[in-house]
Amino acid sequence: MSENSAIEKGAAAGTAISVAGPDERADAAGRWTRADRAEYGKAVQHRTPFGVIAEYCPAPDRDPVGLLEIQSATRIPELVPVRYGRMATAPLAFYRGGAAIMAEDLSHGRTTGLITQLCGDAHLSNFGLFATPERKLTFDLNDFDETYPGPFEWDVKRLVASLAVAGRDNDHSAKQCRRCTRACAAEYRETMAYQAERGELAVWYSAIDAVAQLDEVREVLDSSTRKRVQKTIDKSWGRDSVHALSKLTTVVDGQPRIISMPPLIMPIEEIFTETGAEQLNRTLIERLAHYRDTLRPNSRALFDRFEYLQAARKVVGVGSVGTQAWIILLRGPGNDPLFLQVKEARPAVLAEHVDGPSFPNQGERVVTGQRLLQAASDIFLGWQQGPGEDGVVRDFYVRQLRDGKGSAVVQTMSPEVMTRYGRLCAHVLAHAHARAGDRFAIAGYLGTDDDFDDALSAFAENYAEQNARDHAALRKAIDDGAVTARLGV
């Protein structure tokens, strides 16, 4: 068995990274020691040096717009132009929607083979604030549509390159962008080294307290930035189902009804005939019962106190536009609301490039990955499967629509603030990878000098240039009429 195949087999089985052959330094239970794992990571570094993983090796027949068109073929036709319109606005918006493009690009390069659970789309806009079940505001990864096991560096590359793309969008100089991307890679490396020295429970419970983090960086922020960050935190605390009720509904005959804002929000009564809407309402109630079974027992008891009121289709994000996405309004006995978001889960874009596990339900894949990578997850996180109105069976995952969620405004970040933010994202990503993978081997691979930082920064610069060309290719396809975009939505 090759080293890579042994690693992948161990990752798929949820065990520690291993290699073929006996090891006399294993403990009495046959497990590798920390030192053995770190040494293996160093051996991987000699076999696959940093310069190799930093190489950008595009396929000769590379066609980014063609990949987007393949995805669009199975999406809601009237929403595909909205997706293209959002991606066309700027290179960073294109990057956000182009996870499949980068997954294809990364698959053509050599990898470390050091497997962990990946976010799969770890760009800087997929980190943010949310409230934990203990009602603390934390900062963590917040998008897991593409989560899948894979080589750890793919997530790091996705994050570091997103900083280069965002810096260019914000007119930061090349030197400022390099400083930012190097700092991000360095933070990941240093945090992983720290996590490799800690115990299992300490690593598992690692989390970012958003309020405490603000206090720590307050002295390096100017007054206007401090106010913006504090405003984001204050606003996040107010983003819950009660807030959503005030923003997304109106009262009709004494009952809350979801407001129509086509094409972004459309109650099912506007999409289907009266008979069709009635049938879909019955189907959704039945499907919520199946979703309930995927919740933890204490969450089921809470969920049972709510009754179904109404559902609507809601456009979300950039890359997800055109997939099935719904919001469901439920009501408790005291008329308190609960808004759930139901998102279609398709196979991860990484899955066709990595020999990993299969899932009977892609929603379960998303939920499993999220629970593994996040320090704390939504109590209403679950999954479901069933046929749509067109008879096609689809997988979904379910979560609260809003629960203290907030995100940074990347477009206003100065070079200093973006550098600080990039380090924070890298810190969180290392926490997640340390929970899900072999932190000892990864830390051993990364080492203690800054060669990894330089290599990833060089990759980020090259990929930001490629992303700019890809964005221009989409704009040209729109101008030529090859694809249709709806701008400003």
Short mmCIF file of C-alpha atoms in Angstrom, two decimals:
data_model
loop_
_atom_site.label_atom_id
_atom_site.label_comp_id
_atom_site.label_asym_id
_atom_site.label_seq_id
_atom_site.Cartn_x
_atom_site.Cartn_y
_atom_site.Cartn_z
CA MET A 1 0.00 0.00 0.00
CA SER A 2 1.35 3.46 -0.88
CA GLU A 3 1.71 6.19 1.73
CA ASN A 4 -1.05 8.27 0.13
CA SER A 5 -3.50 5.37 -0.04
CA ALA A 6 -2.80 4.51 3.59
CA ILE A 7 -3.46 8.09 4.59
CA GLU A 8 -6.71 8.23 2.65
CA LYS A 9 -7.84 4.89 4.10
CA GLY A 10 -7.16 6.14 7.62
CA ALA A 11 -8.97 9.42 6.99
CA ALA A 12 -12.00 7.68 5.54
CA ALA A 13 -12.18 5.40 8.55
CA GLY A 14 -11.93 8.35 10.94
CA THR A 15 -8.61 7.12 12.36
CA ALA A 16 -5.23 8.76 12.75
CA ILE A 17 -2.97 9.14 9.75
CA SER A 18 -0.83 6.06 9.28
CA VAL A 19 1.60 4.56 6.81
CA ALA A 20 2.15 1.00 5.75
CA GLY A 21 4.45 -1.23 7.78
CA PRO A 22 5.10 -1.73 11.50
CA ASP A 23 6.63 0.96 13.66
CA GLU A 24 8.62 -0.05 16.69
CA ARG A 25 7.87 3.27 18.40
CA ALA A 26 4.09 2.74 18.50
CA ASP A 27 2.56 2.48 21.94
CA ALA A 28 1.16 -0.71 23.49
CA ALA A 29 -2.15 -0.26 21.66
CA GLY A 30 -0.39 0.05 18.32
CA ARG A 31 -1.01 3.78 18.06
CA TRP A 32 1.58 6.19 16.80
CA THR A 33 3.03 8.64 19.28
CA ARG A 34 3.01 12.40 18.80
CA ALA A 35 6.68 12.28 17.90
CA ASP A 36 6.09 9.61 15.25
CA ARG A 37 3.34 11.64 13.64
CA ALA A 38 5.41 14.81 13.65
CA GLU A 39 8.32 12.92 12.08
CA TYR A 40 6.00 11.60 9.41
CA GLY A 41 4.93 15.15 8.64
CA LYS A 42 8.56 16.14 8.24
CA ALA A 43 9.10 13.20 5.89
CA VAL A 44 6.15 14.37 3.79
CA GLN A 45 7.73 17.83 3.65
CA HIS A 46 10.87 16.35 2.12
CA ARG A 47 8.83 14.38 -0.39
CA THR A 48 6.47 17.27 -1.24
CA PRO A 49 8.28 20.53 -0.43
CA PHE A 50 6.47 23.83 -0.08
CA GLY A 51 7.50 24.97 -3.53
CA VAL A 52 5.67 22.00 -5.04
CA ILE A 53 2.32 22.64 -3.33
CA ALA A 54 2.66 26.33 -4.23
CA GLU A 55 2.87 25.55 -7.94
CA TYR A 56 -0.14 26.46 -10.01
CA CYS A 57 -0.72 23.75 -12.61
CA PRO A 58 -3.82 24.55 -14.71
CA ALA A 59 -5.16 21.98 -17.13
CA PRO A 60 -4.39 22.81 -20.77
CA ASP A 61 -8.09 22.72 -21.69
CA ARG A 62 -9.14 24.82 -18.70
CA ASP A 63 -12.62 26.38 -19.21
CA PRO A 64 -13.91 28.27 -16.14
CA VAL A 65 -17.11 29.54 -17.75
CA GLY A 66 -17.79 26.06 -19.07
CA LEU A 67 -17.59 24.66 -15.52
CA LEU A 68 -20.10 27.26 -14.34
CA GLU A 69 -22.40 26.34 -17.21
CA ILE A 70 -22.26 22.67 -16.23
CA GLN A 71 -23.40 23.63 -12.72
CA SER A 72 -26.12 25.89 -14.12
CA ALA A 73 -27.68 23.09 -16.17
CA THR A 74 -29.34 21.60 -13.08
CA ARG A 75 -30.28 24.83 -11.31
CA ILE A 76 -33.50 26.83 -11.30
CA PRO A 77 -33.36 28.41 -14.79
CA GLU A 78 -34.79 31.82 -13.87
CA LEU A 79 -32.22 32.24 -11.08
CA VAL A 80 -29.10 31.32 -13.06
CA PRO A 81 -28.83 34.87 -14.52
CA VAL A 82 -28.93 36.22 -10.95
CA ARG A 83 -25.95 34.05 -10.07
CA TYR A 84 -23.99 35.25 -13.09
CA GLY A 85 -24.95 38.83 -12.34
CA ARG A 86 -23.64 38.55 -8.78
CA MET A 87 -20.42 36.86 -9.87
CA ALA A 88 -19.81 39.48 -12.55
CA THR A 89 -19.76 42.43 -10.15
CA ALA A 90 -16.12 42.04 -9.07
CA PRO A 91 -13.27 39.49 -9.02
CA LEU A 92 -13.95 38.68 -5.34
CA ALA A 93 -17.62 37.99 -6.09
CA PHE A 94 -16.51 35.72 -8.94
CA TYR A 95 -14.09 33.95 -6.61
CA ARG A 96 -16.84 33.38 -4.05
CA GLY A 97 -18.97 31.63 -6.67
CA GLY A 98 -16.10 29.71 -8.25
CA ALA A 99 -15.38 26.95 -5.73
CA ALA A 100 -15.78 24.31 -8.45
CA ILE A 101 -13.24 26.12 -10.65
CA MET A 102 -10.60 26.20 -7.94
CA ALA A 103 -11.27 22.59 -6.93
CA GLU A 104 -10.61 21.57 -10.53
CA ASP A 105 -7.42 23.65 -10.61
CA LEU A 106 -6.11 22.25 -7.32
CA SER A 107 -6.73 18.69 -8.46
CA HIS A 108 -4.03 19.03 -11.13
CA GLY A 109 -1.24 19.78 -8.65
CA ARG A 110 0.60 17.54 -6.23
CA THR A 111 -0.65 17.37 -2.65
CA THR A 112 0.76 16.52 0.75
CA GLY A 113 -1.71 13.70 1.26
CA LEU A 114 -2.22 14.94 4.84
CA ILE A 115 -5.97 14.56 5.04
CA THR A 116 -8.39 16.46 7.25
CA GLN A 117 -12.03 17.42 7.00
CA LEU A 118 -12.05 20.46 4.73
CA CYS A 119 -14.46 23.36 4.70
CA GLY A 120 -14.07 23.07 0.91
CA ASP A 121 -14.77 26.76 0.34
CA ALA A 122 -12.69 28.54 2.98
CA HIS A 123 -12.58 32.05 1.48
CA LEU A 124 -12.56 35.04 3.80
CA SER A 125 -16.31 35.74 3.40
CA ASN A 126 -17.21 32.26 4.68
CA PHE A 127 -16.11 33.16 8.20
CA GLY A 128 -18.28 35.17 10.51
CA LEU A 129 -20.11 35.73 13.76
CA PHE A 130 -22.89 33.61 15.18
CA ALA A 131 -24.38 32.80 18.56
CA THR A 132 -23.51 29.49 20.21
CA PRO A 133 -26.10 27.38 22.06
CA GLU A 134 -24.59 28.84 25.25
CA ARG A 135 -25.53 32.30 23.88
CA LYS A 136 -21.98 33.50 23.43
CA LEU A 137 -20.98 35.30 20.26
CA THR A 138 -18.24 33.38 18.49
CA PHE A 139 -16.26 33.78 15.27
CA ASP A 140 -15.93 30.66 13.14
CA LEU A 141 -16.40 29.07 9.74
CA ASN A 142 -20.01 29.49 8.66
CA ASP A 143 -20.41 27.76 5.28
CA PHE A 144 -20.07 24.02 4.79
CA ASP A 145 -21.81 23.30 1.49
CA GLU A 146 -18.56 21.90 0.07
CA THR A 147 -17.16 20.19 3.17
CA TYR A 148 -15.31 16.95 2.41
CA PRO A 149 -12.09 15.19 3.48
CA GLY A 150 -9.05 16.30 1.54
CA PRO A 151 -5.45 17.57 1.79
CA PHE A 152 -5.28 20.32 4.41
CA GLU A 153 -3.46 22.77 2.14
CA TRP A 154 -6.43 23.08 -0.24
CA ASP A 155 -8.39 25.00 2.40
CA VAL A 156 -5.37 27.14 3.24
CA LYS A 157 -4.80 27.95 -0.43
CA ARG A 158 -8.47 28.91 -0.86
CA LEU A 159 -8.27 31.26 2.14
CA VAL A 160 -4.92 32.85 1.36
CA ALA A 161 -5.81 33.39 -2.30
CA SER A 162 -9.10 35.05 -1.29
CA LEU A 163 -7.10 37.67 0.62
CA ALA A 164 -5.02 38.38 -2.47
CA VAL A 165 -8.18 38.72 -4.57
CA ALA A 166 -9.85 40.98 -1.98
CA GLY A 167 -6.73 43.11 -1.60
CA ARG A 168 -6.58 43.71 -5.34
CA ASP A 169 -10.28 44.61 -5.34
CA ASN A 170 -9.59 47.15 -2.58
CA ASP A 171 -6.66 48.68 -4.52
CA HIS A 172 -4.07 47.52 -2.00
CA SER A 173 -0.52 47.53 -3.33
CA ALA A 174 1.25 44.29 -4.30
CA LYS A 175 3.49 44.69 -1.24
CA GLN A 176 0.48 45.14 1.05
CA CYS A 177 -1.20 42.07 -0.44
CA ARG A 178 1.92 39.96 0.06
CA ARG A 179 2.20 41.11 3.67
CA CYS A 180 -1.41 40.12 4.23
CA THR A 181 -1.20 36.69 2.60
CA ARG A 182 2.11 35.85 4.34
CA ALA A 183 0.59 36.79 7.70
CA CYS A 184 -2.40 34.55 7.03
CA ALA A 185 -0.24 31.54 6.17
CA ALA A 186 2.01 32.24 9.16
CA GLU A 187 -0.97 32.36 11.52
CA TYR A 188 -2.22 29.00 10.28
CA ARG A 189 1.24 27.47 10.72
CA GLU A 190 1.80 28.95 14.18
CA THR A 191 -1.69 28.03 15.42
CA MET A 192 -1.32 24.46 14.20
CA ALA A 193 2.03 24.21 16.01
CA TYR A 194 0.35 25.45 19.19
CA GLN A 195 -2.54 23.02 18.82
CA ALA A 196 -0.08 20.15 18.34
CA GLU A 197 1.24 20.85 21.84
CA ARG A 198 -2.18 20.76 23.48
CA GLY A 199 -4.35 17.92 24.74
CA GLU A 200 -7.31 16.45 22.89
CA LEU A 201 -10.04 18.14 24.93
CA ALA A 202 -8.32 21.52 24.81
CA VAL A 203 -8.12 21.27 21.02
CA TRP A 204 -11.73 20.12 20.72
CA TYR A 205 -13.05 23.03 22.75
CA SER A 206 -10.94 25.69 21.03
CA ALA A 207 -13.13 28.62 20.03
CA ILE A 208 -12.93 32.32 19.31
CA ASP A 209 -14.80 34.64 21.66
CA ALA A 210 -15.75 37.50 19.34
CA VAL A 211 -16.13 40.12 22.05
CA ALA A 212 -12.82 39.21 23.70
CA GLN A 213 -11.12 39.23 20.30
CA LEU A 214 -12.33 42.77 19.68
CA ASP A 215 -10.85 43.85 23.00
CA GLU A 216 -7.50 42.33 22.04
CA VAL A 217 -7.25 44.15 18.69
CA ARG A 218 -8.91 47.38 19.74
CA GLU A 219 -5.60 49.19 20.16
CA VAL A 220 -4.54 48.59 16.54
CA LEU A 221 -7.81 49.82 15.00
CA ASP A 222 -8.66 53.41 14.25
CA SER A 223 -11.77 54.86 15.87
CA SER A 224 -14.02 54.52 12.81
CA THR A 225 -13.03 50.87 12.31
CA ARG A 226 -13.61 50.12 16.00
CA LYS A 227 -17.08 51.59 15.70
CA ARG A 228 -17.85 49.52 12.58
CA VAL A 229 -16.69 46.30 14.24
CA GLN A 230 -18.65 47.04 17.40
CA LYS A 231 -21.70 47.86 15.28
CA THR A 232 -21.36 44.50 13.52
CA ILE A 233 -21.23 42.69 16.87
CA ASP A 234 -24.19 44.62 18.26
CA LYS A 235 -26.17 44.02 15.07
CA SER A 236 -25.35 40.30 15.14
CA TRP A 237 -26.91 39.90 18.58
CA GLY A 238 -30.15 41.29 17.18
CA ARG A 239 -30.26 38.98 14.16
CA ASP A 240 -32.59 36.19 15.25
CA SER A 241 -35.99 34.80 14.33
CA VAL A 242 -37.78 37.71 16.02
CA HIS A 243 -35.73 40.15 13.93
CA ALA A 244 -36.41 38.09 10.80
CA LEU A 245 -40.14 38.19 11.58
CA SER A 246 -40.08 42.00 11.61
CA LYS A 247 -38.08 42.19 8.36
CA LEU A 248 -39.53 39.35 6.31
CA THR A 249 -43.22 39.23 7.23
CA THR A 250 -46.34 41.32 7.38
CA VAL A 251 -49.62 40.64 9.20
CA VAL A 252 -52.55 39.44 7.08
CA ASP A 253 -55.85 38.60 8.82
CA GLY A 254 -54.02 38.48 12.12
CA GLN A 255 -51.40 35.99 10.87
CA PRO A 256 -47.76 36.67 9.93
CA ARG A 257 -47.16 36.11 6.22
CA ILE A 258 -43.83 36.18 4.40
CA ILE A 259 -43.42 39.28 2.23
CA SER A 260 -42.91 38.75 -1.48
CA MET A 261 -39.72 40.30 -2.90
CA PRO A 262 -39.25 38.58 -6.28
CA PRO A 263 -36.99 37.05 -7.37
CA LEU A 264 -35.16 37.03 -4.02
CA ILE A 265 -38.04 35.92 -1.79
CA MET A 266 -41.20 34.30 -3.16
CA PRO A 267 -43.84 32.61 -0.98
CA ILE A 268 -44.82 29.24 -2.38
CA GLU A 269 -48.34 30.57 -3.05
CA GLU A 270 -46.83 32.81 -5.74
CA ILE A 271 -44.78 30.07 -7.36
CA PHE A 272 -47.40 27.34 -7.60
CA THR A 273 -51.09 27.05 -8.25
CA GLU A 274 -53.41 26.98 -5.25
CA THR A 275 -53.62 23.20 -5.44
CA GLY A 276 -49.87 22.91 -5.91
CA ALA A 277 -49.15 25.18 -2.94
CA GLU A 278 -51.51 23.20 -0.71
CA GLN A 279 -49.82 19.96 -1.74
CA LEU A 280 -46.37 21.43 -1.13
CA ASN A 281 -47.40 22.67 2.32
CA ARG A 282 -48.52 19.16 3.25
CA THR A 283 -45.28 17.74 1.85
CA LEU A 284 -43.16 20.20 3.80
CA ILE A 285 -44.92 19.34 7.05
CA GLU A 286 -44.24 15.65 6.40
CA ARG A 287 -40.62 16.34 5.50
CA LEU A 288 -40.10 18.43 8.63
CA ALA A 289 -41.10 15.36 10.62
CA HIS A 290 -38.30 13.40 8.94
CA TYR A 291 -35.87 16.29 9.54
CA ARG A 292 -36.85 16.21 13.22
CA ASP A 293 -35.48 12.68 13.49
CA THR A 294 -31.96 13.94 12.61
CA LEU A 295 -31.93 16.38 15.54
CA ARG A 296 -30.49 15.58 18.93
CA PRO A 297 -33.14 14.49 21.47
CA ASN A 298 -33.15 17.77 23.42
CA SER A 299 -33.56 19.75 20.21
CA ARG A 300 -36.45 17.52 19.13
CA ALA A 301 -38.30 18.40 22.34
CA LEU A 302 -37.86 22.08 21.57
CA PHE A 303 -38.77 21.70 17.90
CA ASP A 304 -42.01 19.91 18.81
CA ARG A 305 -43.29 23.10 20.44
CA PHE A 306 -43.51 24.89 17.09
CA GLU A 307 -46.13 24.62 14.36
CA TYR A 308 -45.71 25.16 10.62
CA LEU A 309 -47.08 28.41 9.15
CA GLN A 310 -45.60 29.15 5.73
CA ALA A 311 -42.65 28.64 3.38
CA ALA A 312 -40.97 30.72 0.68
CA ARG A 313 -38.15 30.33 -1.80
CA LYS A 314 -35.19 32.56 -0.90
CA VAL A 315 -32.11 33.36 -2.96
CA VAL A 316 -28.94 33.20 -0.87
CA GLY A 317 -25.23 33.87 -1.36
CA VAL A 318 -23.37 33.81 -4.67
CA GLY A 319 -22.30 30.27 -5.47
CA SER A 320 -25.56 28.79 -4.16
CA VAL A 321 -27.85 30.91 -6.32
CA GLY A 322 -30.05 28.69 -8.46
CA THR A 323 -30.04 25.72 -6.12
CA GLN A 324 -33.17 24.97 -4.11
CA ALA A 325 -33.27 27.17 -0.99
CA TRP A 326 -36.28 27.81 1.21
CA ILE A 327 -37.21 29.57 4.41
CA ILE A 328 -39.87 28.11 6.68
CA LEU A 329 -41.76 30.11 9.28
CA LEU A 330 -42.91 28.25 12.40
CA ARG A 331 -44.68 29.57 15.50
CA GLY A 332 -44.45 28.62 19.16
CA PRO A 333 -47.33 28.51 21.66
CA GLY A 334 -46.54 32.07 22.78
CA ASN A 335 -46.57 33.29 19.14
CA ASP A 336 -42.77 33.41 19.19
CA PRO A 337 -41.32 32.69 15.73
CA LEU A 338 -38.74 30.24 14.46
CA PHE A 339 -37.33 30.73 10.96
CA LEU A 340 -35.56 27.74 9.42
CA GLN A 341 -33.44 27.83 6.29
CA VAL A 342 -33.61 24.74 4.08
CA LYS A 343 -30.79 24.54 1.53
CA GLU A 344 -30.24 21.99 -1.18
CA ALA A 345 -27.07 19.96 -0.65
CA ARG A 346 -25.33 18.70 -3.76
CA PRO A 347 -22.17 16.58 -3.95
CA ALA A 348 -19.15 18.59 -2.79
CA VAL A 349 -17.08 20.09 -5.60
CA LEU A 350 -14.07 18.31 -4.09
CA ALA A 351 -15.68 14.87 -4.20
CA GLU A 352 -14.83 14.13 -7.82
CA HIS A 353 -11.17 14.98 -7.17
CA VAL A 354 -10.58 13.08 -3.90
CA ASP A 355 -11.04 9.40 -3.15
CA GLY A 356 -13.21 9.88 -0.07
CA PRO A 357 -16.35 8.60 1.64
CA SER A 358 -19.81 8.45 0.10
CA PHE A 359 -22.97 9.67 1.79
CA PRO A 360 -26.57 8.47 1.36
CA ASN A 361 -27.66 12.08 1.85
CA GLN A 362 -25.55 15.11 0.92
CA GLY A 363 -27.32 17.06 3.65
CA GLU A 364 -25.93 14.61 6.16
CA ARG A 365 -22.46 15.21 4.68
CA VAL A 366 -22.83 18.96 5.27
CA VAL A 367 -24.12 18.54 8.83
CA THR A 368 -21.46 15.96 9.75
CA GLY A 369 -18.69 18.18 8.42
CA GLN A 370 -20.06 21.26 10.13
CA ARG A 371 -20.34 19.55 13.50
CA LEU A 372 -16.78 18.31 13.16
CA LEU A 373 -15.24 21.62 12.09
CA GLN A 374 -17.18 24.15 14.16
CA ALA A 375 -16.52 24.71 17.84
CA ALA A 376 -20.30 24.96 18.40
CA SER A 377 -23.13 24.33 15.96
CA ASP A 378 -26.77 25.36 15.64
CA ILE A 379 -29.13 23.28 17.79
CA PHE A 380 -31.53 23.02 14.82
CA LEU A 381 -28.90 21.70 12.40
CA GLY A 382 -30.23 18.63 10.59
CA TRP A 383 -30.93 17.14 7.17
CA GLN A 384 -33.71 15.81 4.98
CA GLN A 385 -34.34 14.17 1.62
CA GLY A 386 -37.35 14.06 -0.67
CA PRO A 387 -38.80 14.74 -4.12
CA GLY A 388 -39.47 18.30 -5.21
CA GLU A 389 -42.47 19.56 -7.11
CA ASP A 390 -40.77 18.32 -10.28
CA GLY A 391 -40.44 14.80 -8.88
CA VAL A 392 -36.64 15.00 -8.58
CA VAL A 393 -35.33 13.65 -5.26
CA ARG A 394 -33.00 16.16 -3.61
CA ASP A 395 -30.98 16.32 -0.42
CA PHE A 396 -31.24 19.25 1.99
CA TYR A 397 -29.74 20.49 5.20
CA VAL A 398 -31.64 22.65 7.67
CA ARG A 399 -30.55 25.31 10.16
CA GLN A 400 -31.85 28.49 11.74
CA LEU A 401 -32.11 31.33 9.26
CA ARG A 402 -30.58 33.80 11.69
CA ASP A 403 -28.99 33.18 15.07
CA GLY A 404 -26.67 36.05 15.89
CA LYS A 405 -25.13 35.85 12.43
CA GLY A 406 -22.89 38.65 11.19
CA SER A 407 -20.10 39.06 8.67
CA ALA A 408 -17.28 41.47 7.95
CA VAL A 409 -17.55 44.08 5.21
CA VAL A 410 -14.48 43.14 3.20
CA GLN A 411 -14.85 45.99 0.72
CA THR A 412 -14.08 48.63 3.38
CA MET A 413 -11.02 46.92 4.89
CA SER A 414 -7.72 48.74 4.93
CA PRO A 415 -4.53 46.68 4.40
CA GLU A 416 -3.93 46.60 8.17
CA VAL A 417 -7.47 45.50 9.00
CA MET A 418 -7.50 42.88 6.23
CA THR A 419 -4.22 41.49 7.55
CA ARG A 420 -5.67 41.25 11.04
CA TYR A 421 -8.86 39.68 9.69
CA GLY A 422 -6.92 37.20 7.57
CA ARG A 423 -4.96 36.08 10.61
CA LEU A 424 -8.18 35.60 12.54
CA CYS A 425 -9.64 33.45 9.76
CA ALA A 426 -6.45 31.38 9.58
CA HIS A 427 -6.54 30.92 13.36
CA VAL A 428 -10.07 29.55 13.13
CA LEU A 429 -9.23 27.32 10.16
CA ALA A 430 -6.30 25.79 12.03
CA HIS A 431 -8.59 25.11 15.00
CA ALA A 432 -11.00 23.29 12.68
CA HIS A 433 -8.31 21.25 10.94
CA ALA A 434 -6.71 20.34 14.26
CA ARG A 435 -10.04 18.93 15.46
CA ALA A 436 -10.66 16.94 12.32
CA GLY A 437 -7.21 15.77 11.22
CA ASP A 438 -3.77 14.79 12.48
CA ARG A 439 -2.48 18.07 13.88
CA PHE A 440 0.86 16.50 14.78
CA ALA A 441 1.64 15.45 11.20
CA ILE A 442 0.40 18.75 9.76
CA ALA A 443 2.46 20.75 12.25
CA GLY A 444 5.47 18.55 11.50
CA TYR A 445 5.03 19.25 7.81
CA LEU A 446 4.70 23.03 8.28
CA GLY A 447 7.77 23.34 10.48
CA THR A 448 8.84 26.48 12.31
CA ASP A 449 10.40 28.71 9.65
CA ASP A 450 8.58 30.98 7.20
CA ASP A 451 9.16 29.02 3.98
CA PHE A 452 5.54 27.83 3.99
CA ASP A 453 4.35 31.43 4.38
CA ASP A 454 6.39 32.56 1.37
CA ALA A 455 5.21 29.65 -0.77
CA LEU A 456 1.51 30.16 -0.06
CA SER A 457 1.82 33.90 -0.59
CA ALA A 458 3.37 33.29 -4.03
CA PHE A 459 0.56 30.88 -4.89
CA ALA A 460 -2.04 33.43 -3.77
CA GLU A 461 -0.58 36.11 -6.01
CA ASN A 462 -0.58 33.81 -9.03
CA TYR A 463 -4.08 32.58 -8.39
CA ALA A 464 -5.45 36.10 -7.88
CA GLU A 465 -4.17 36.93 -11.36
CA GLN A 466 -5.85 33.79 -12.74
CA ASN A 467 -9.09 34.70 -10.98
CA ALA A 468 -9.00 38.17 -12.54
CA ARG A 469 -8.68 36.57 -15.98
CA ASP A 470 -11.55 34.21 -15.19
CA HIS A 471 -13.73 37.10 -14.06
CA ALA A 472 -12.93 38.92 -17.30
CA ALA A 473 -13.87 35.76 -19.24
CA LEU A 474 -17.27 35.72 -17.59
CA ARG A 475 -17.81 39.41 -18.34
CA LYS A 476 -16.90 38.77 -21.97
CA ALA A 477 -19.29 35.80 -22.15
CA ILE A 478 -22.04 38.08 -20.83
CA ASP A 479 -21.18 40.85 -23.29
CA ASP A 480 -21.09 38.36 -26.17
CA GLY A 481 -24.46 36.91 -25.18
CA ALA A 482 -23.03 33.46 -24.49
CA VAL A 483 -24.49 33.58 -20.99
CA THR A 484 -27.29 35.73 -19.58
CA ALA A 485 -26.75 37.80 -16.45
CA ARG A 486 -29.17 39.79 -14.35
CA LEU A 487 -27.24 42.58 -12.69
CA GLY A 488 -28.08 44.45 -9.52
CA VAL A 489 -30.17 41.71 -7.87
#
